Each structure stands twice: as C-alpha cells, then as structure tokens.
PDB file of C-alpha atoms in Angstrom:
ATOM      1  CA  MET W  11     123.220 154.476 217.451  1.00 43.00           C
ATOM      2  CA  VAL W  12     125.624 153.642 214.651  1.00 45.00           C
ATOM      3  CA  LEU W  13     125.645 149.953 213.802  1.00 52.00           C
ATOM      4  CA  GLY W  14     128.625 148.098 215.196  1.00 50.00           C
ATOM      5  CA  VAL W  15     129.748 150.929 217.503  1.00 47.00           C
ATOM      6  CA  SER W  16     129.079 150.680 221.205  1.00 43.00           C
ATOM      7  CA  PRO W  17     128.530 153.853 223.277  1.00 47.00           C
ATOM      8  CA  THR W  18     131.759 153.233 225.205  1.00 48.00           C
ATOM      9  CA  ALA W  19     133.784 152.966 222.009  1.00 48.00           C
ATOM     10  CA  THR W  20     132.762 156.494 221.023  1.00 47.00           C
ATOM     11  CA  ALA W  21     133.772 158.050 224.354  1.00 64.00           C
ATOM     12  CA  ALA W  22     137.059 159.932 224.002  1.00 79.00           C
ATOM     13  CA  THR W  23     139.877 159.136 226.423  1.00 87.00           C
ATOM     14  CA  ARG W  24     141.791 162.235 227.507  1.00 93.00           C
ATOM     15  CA  TYR W  25     145.583 162.063 227.435  1.00 97.00           C
ATOM     16  CA  TYR W  26     147.844 164.228 229.605  1.00 98.00           C
ATOM     17  CA  PRO W  27     151.425 165.260 228.734  1.00 98.00           C
ATOM     18  CA  VAL W  28     154.370 163.988 230.748  1.00 98.00           C
ATOM     19  CA  ALA W  29     156.854 166.712 231.761  1.00 97.00           C
ATOM     20  CA  PRO W  30     159.189 167.801 228.931  1.00 97.00           C
ATOM     21  CA  ASP W  31     162.552 166.039 228.596  1.00 96.00           C
ATOM     22  CA  VAL W  32     161.514 163.312 231.062  1.00 96.00           C
ATOM     23  CA  ARG W  33     161.737 159.560 230.551  1.00 97.00           C
ATOM     24  CA  LEU W  34     159.165 158.494 233.142  1.00 98.00           C
ATOM     25  CA  ASN W  35     159.304 155.233 235.082  1.00 98.00           C
ATOM     26  CA  VAL W  36     156.068 153.246 234.978  1.00 98.00           C
ATOM     27  CA  ARG W  37     155.683 151.119 238.102  1.00 98.00           C
ATOM     28  CA  SER W  38     153.582 148.090 239.024  1.00 98.00           C
ATOM     29  CA  GLY W  39     151.986 149.976 241.942  1.00 98.00           C
ATOM     30  CA  PRO W  40     151.590 153.461 243.438  1.00 98.00           C
ATOM     31  CA  GLY W  41     155.046 153.995 244.868  1.00 98.00           C
ATOM     32  CA  THR W  42     158.775 154.100 244.262  1.00 98.00           C
ATOM     33  CA  SER W  43     159.239 150.708 245.944  1.00 98.00           C
ATOM     34  CA  TYR W  44     157.225 148.973 243.211  1.00 98.00           C
ATOM     35  CA  THR W  45     158.937 147.332 240.220  1.00 98.00           C
ATOM     36  CA  ILE W  46     159.576 149.436 237.106  1.00 98.00           C
ATOM     37  CA  VAL W  47     157.585 147.719 234.345  1.00 98.00           C
ATOM     38  CA  ARG W  48     158.608 150.071 231.524  1.00 98.00           C
ATOM     39  CA  VAL W  49     159.909 153.570 230.848  1.00 98.00           C
ATOM     40  CA  LEU W  50     157.925 156.131 228.863  1.00 98.00           C
ATOM     41  CA  PRO W  51     159.957 158.008 226.245  1.00 97.00           C
ATOM     42  CA  GLU W  52     160.285 161.799 226.237  1.00 96.00           C
ATOM     43  CA  GLY W  53     157.190 163.540 224.880  1.00 96.00           C
ATOM     44  CA  SER W  54     154.760 160.853 226.059  1.00 97.00           C
ATOM     45  CA  ARG W  55     151.099 161.468 226.810  1.00 98.00           C
ATOM     46  CA  VAL W  56     149.185 159.218 229.197  1.00 98.00           C
ATOM     47  CA  PRO W  57     145.539 158.443 229.954  1.00 98.00           C
ATOM     48  CA  ILE W  58     144.501 158.537 233.618  1.00 97.00           C
ATOM     49  CA  PHE W  59     141.909 155.883 234.437  1.00 97.00           C
ATOM     50  CA  CYS W  60     141.976 156.436 238.197  1.00 97.00           C
ATOM     51  CA  GLN W  61     144.264 157.881 240.874  1.00 98.00           C
ATOM     52  CA  THR W  62     145.430 156.621 244.265  1.00 98.00           C
ATOM     53  CA  PRO W  63     147.659 157.811 247.106  1.00 98.00           C
ATOM     54  CA  GLY W  64     151.155 156.338 247.381  1.00 98.00           C
ATOM     55  CA  THR W  65     154.769 157.383 247.884  1.00 98.00           C
ATOM     56  CA  THR W  66     155.260 161.168 247.971  1.00 98.00           C
ATOM     57  CA  VAL W  67     157.317 162.300 244.967  1.00 97.00           C
ATOM     58  CA  THR W  68     158.696 165.703 243.948  1.00 98.00           C
ATOM     59  CA  GLY W  69     158.691 166.416 240.220  1.00 97.00           C
ATOM     60  CA  PRO W  70     158.347 169.283 237.723  1.00 97.00           C
ATOM     61  CA  TYR W  71     154.709 169.813 238.739  1.00 97.00           C
ATOM     62  CA  GLY W  72     155.239 169.914 242.503  1.00 96.00           C
ATOM     63  CA  THR W  73     155.287 167.446 245.367  1.00 97.00           C
ATOM     64  CA  SER W  74     152.447 164.949 245.574  1.00 97.00           C
ATOM     65  CA  ASN W  75     151.513 161.510 246.865  1.00 98.00           C
ATOM     66  CA  ILE W  76     149.039 161.022 243.995  1.00 98.00           C
ATOM     67  CA  TRP W  77     149.779 158.209 241.528  1.00 98.00           C
ATOM     68  CA  ASP W  78     148.028 157.885 238.164  1.00 98.00           C
ATOM     69  CA  ASN W  79     146.832 154.524 236.857  1.00 98.00           C
ATOM     70  CA  ILE W  80     147.641 154.613 233.122  1.00 98.00           C
ATOM     71  CA  ALA W  81     146.966 150.952 232.287  1.00 97.00           C
ATOM     72  CA  ASN W  82     146.190 147.703 234.090  1.00 96.00           C
ATOM     73  CA  GLY W  83     148.896 147.371 236.762  1.00 97.00           C
ATOM     74  CA  GLU W  84     150.781 150.477 235.577  1.00 98.00           C
ATOM     75  CA  PHE W  85     151.231 153.639 237.645  1.00 98.00           C
ATOM     76  CA  VAL W  86     153.158 156.909 237.250  1.00 98.00           C
ATOM     77  CA  ALA W  87     153.817 159.677 239.767  1.00 98.00           C
ATOM     78  CA  ASP W  88     151.323 162.513 239.206  1.00 98.00           C
ATOM     79  CA  ALA W  89     154.069 165.088 239.954  1.00 98.00           C
ATOM     80  CA  TYR W  90     155.427 164.300 236.459  1.00 98.00           C
ATOM     81  CA  VAL W  91     152.103 164.573 234.592  1.00 98.00           C
ATOM     82  CA  ASN W  92     150.622 167.929 233.568  1.00 98.00           C
ATOM     83  CA  THR W  93     146.994 167.531 234.663  1.00 97.00           C
ATOM     84  CA  GLY W  94     146.442 171.236 235.334  1.00 95.00           C
ATOM     85  CA  SER W  95     145.620 170.475 238.976  1.00 93.00           C
ATOM     86  CA  ASP W  96     147.443 169.843 242.257  1.00 90.00           C
ATOM     87  CA  GLY W  97     144.679 167.478 243.352  1.00 95.00           C
ATOM     88  CA  TYR W  98     142.738 164.512 242.063  1.00 97.00           C
ATOM     89  CA  ILE W  99     141.331 164.870 238.533  1.00 97.00           C
ATOM     90  CA  ALA W 100     140.022 161.291 238.236  1.00 96.00           C
ATOM     91  CA  SER W 101     138.186 158.890 240.493  1.00 96.00           C
ATOM     92  CA  ARG W 102     140.068 157.004 243.185  1.00 97.00           C
ATOM     93  CA  CYS W 103     141.246 153.540 242.190  1.00 96.00           C
ATOM     94  CA  GLY W 104     139.205 150.917 243.941  1.00 86.00           C
TER      95      GLY W 104
END
C-alpha cells in the first residue's frame, strides 16, 4: 500500500454521459415533483452511486422509472443518462 493513500481513494469512479444538447435538471429526490437543486450544463458526465425507482420519465434513452443518485440528495432521470443499459447498472439506494 502506498503511504498516505487509502484503498478507497484509489478506486476509480465511473462517469456516464448525459444526452447531447441537454441541460439536465438535478432534483432533491427520485421524481419530477421534487425540487430542482441545480441544472447540469450540456456535455456533463455524472457518477452513479446508486439507483432507485421514481417518477416514470421519457428521454433520449427511452422511458424509465429509474433515477440515478449522482451526489448526496441529488438525483437525475436515468432516461437522460447513457449507461448502456435499460435496467439497473448500480445498486439500489437504501
């Protein structure tokens, strides 16, 4: 082990691209009724820490009720994120 580096610090976080030409709303929970906390600019890439069911949304990558947790208290509709899958690609948020 390298001095001063913890095993978790060396683990790479994967980032997924948001659909092209989209400014994506980031919400406080997994649904369109939750408050918009910020808007991601075009060309953004997001980490997905966990996923959870919520409001069904239709976007460039299909129709889905999956919402991606991209930060503490921040969710985006999976239908706008290019994960390469129509299903869950991360653990369920608990």
